[in-house]
Amino acid sequence: MSGKRALVIGGSVGGLFAAGLLLKAGWNATVFERSLEDLAGRGAGIGTRPDLFAVMRRIGIAPDPTAGVSVKSRLCLDRNGAIVAERAVPAVNSAWDRVYRPLKDALPAACYRAGMPLVGLEQDGDGVAARFADGSRERGDILIGADGVSSTVRQIVLPALEPSYAGYVAWRGVAEEKDLTPDICAGLLERFTFCLPPEELFLCLPMPGRDAAGERRFNWVWFRLVDFARELPLLCTDEDGRCHGTSIPPPLLRRAVIEEFRAHAAAVLAPQLARVVAETRQPFLQPIYDLACPRVAFERVALLGDAAFVARPHVGTGVTKAAGDAECLVDALLSAPSIDAALAAYDRARTAVGQALVARSRELGAYLKAGAAAPDPAAVLREYGAAGSLAEEVFGPTLRASSRPGA
Ligand SMILES: Cc1cc2nc3c(=O)[nH]c(=O)nc-3n(C[C@H](O)[C@H](O)[C@H](O)COP(=O)(O)OP(=O)(O)OC[C@H]3O[C@@H](n4cnc5c(N)ncnc54)[C@H](O)[C@@H]3O)c2cc1C
């Protein structure tokens, strides 16, 4: 089944994995991305699994040892900076930009169209027609919705389904190794560090630099309870009093919000972690959502990555799942007797994986709720994974294996 055309909506990691694999499989694939800007500045650190790099190799991206930073253990610090629990858990962290950049560079420029928001689609028995904001139309044999948690494609095929707010946000940021003292760096390198203030969870991971020559960075994620209706709009209101809804571009965060946030870090976090927060130039805010679709294939339309399922970040699998979705879809298109049979196989394989990830991530985030008892640090580290990455513990080798249609 080659020589067919796929319209890929969304030019982030999910869309790039799909387009890269489809081109290798002899399909034509065009990515339509809403944003005009390069997306590399968007992400922060990511936990990885070997599957992620395997899919990149399949696209033809050579392994880059500088794109990963090894950690040996997970440890938990108390308010005074003392270690209260530790567990040996080897893992490799990477950075969103170190996955996105090679994927984007591997895609021929003619296959990527920026500034092209999808606004509508129509299906018939033979394919799909996509409509874009500039009034243009494109036709393909399939359309892949890789357009993230607020997916326009999903809103068309599943109009009643909305992401649900988890009750907390992730404050996130990246501090440069060169901005921290050598003793702080020495204590945080090679470790995945936790801190557990009441009703909060703070994580800090070393991550690679922006490129092969770059110095390492420290990625942190701080989960804090925020009321959706009352507090979130206030956090998302800029200095001019304009509310941006439930998210806000990081440069528009109010000075008072960042000051409160840094003062709170100094009050409740281990001192070395508060220092990492203080040395972060541009913190940003992400409300945490759950999303679980009942199906991921709709005639000639397939949903992939965060458009299909969003597991809370506790399982650290979003990028690997997007890669696995893309690989499963392309394998199905290569092996099934028809496009319709391929999409049915994709639907069976990936709906189950996505639902299981969402359920596990809800369990892990459950103690982040008002009035919850202080968690036992050793239990948190155990829950977060006794061996290898979290997803590996939850799914073993099946995350990728089950991406094979019929597996
Ligand atoms: C706090 C936090 C921590 C995380 N940590 C990890 C981690 O450790 N490991 C990990 O693997 N994952 C992690 N993730 C998840 C990961 O970032 C996402 O799963 C991943 O980026 C999803 O990729 P995607 O391509 O499906 O969607 P997105 O990256 O959301 O991209 C969707 C794209 O579609 C475009 N788009 C939207 N609408 C349209 C339209 N109508 N037309 C055209 N284009 C459109 C958008 O502009 C965007 O570029 C984390 C997420 C959070 C919030």
PDB file of C-alpha atoms in Angstrom, residues 14 68 130 138 141 146 156 163 230 232 301 329 341 359 367 383:
ATOM      1  CA  GLY A  14       3.507  13.128  17.030  1.00  0.00           C
ATOM      2  CA  GLY A  68      20.525  11.622  26.610  1.00  0.00           C
ATOM      3  CA  ALA A 130      -9.248  18.887   4.749  1.00  0.00           C
ATOM      4  CA  GLU A 138      -6.279  19.287   0.392  1.00  0.00           C
ATOM      5  CA  ASP A 141      -6.296   8.832   1.480  1.00  0.00           C
ATOM      6  CA  ALA A 146      -1.728  14.820  15.645  1.00  0.00           C
ATOM      7  CA  ILE A 156     -14.866  17.175  14.659  1.00  0.00           C
ATOM      8  CA  PRO A 163     -10.199  16.974  28.301  1.00  0.00           C
ATOM      9  CA  ARG A 230     -11.246  30.761  40.586  1.00  0.00           C
ATOM     10  CA  LEU A 232      -6.336  29.501  37.085  1.00  0.00           C
ATOM     11  CA  VAL A 301      -9.272   9.642  10.192  1.00  0.00           C
ATOM     12  CA  LEU A 329      -0.361   3.096  12.400  1.00  0.00           C
ATOM     13  CA  ALA A 341      -8.526  -2.780   7.833  1.00  0.00           C
ATOM     14  CA  ALA A 359      -5.543   5.030  34.380  1.00  0.00           C
ATOM     15  CA  TYR A 367      -2.510  11.994  46.426  1.00  0.00           C
ATOM     16  CA  GLU A 383       5.391   3.877  43.140  1.00  0.00           C
TER      17      GLU A 383
END
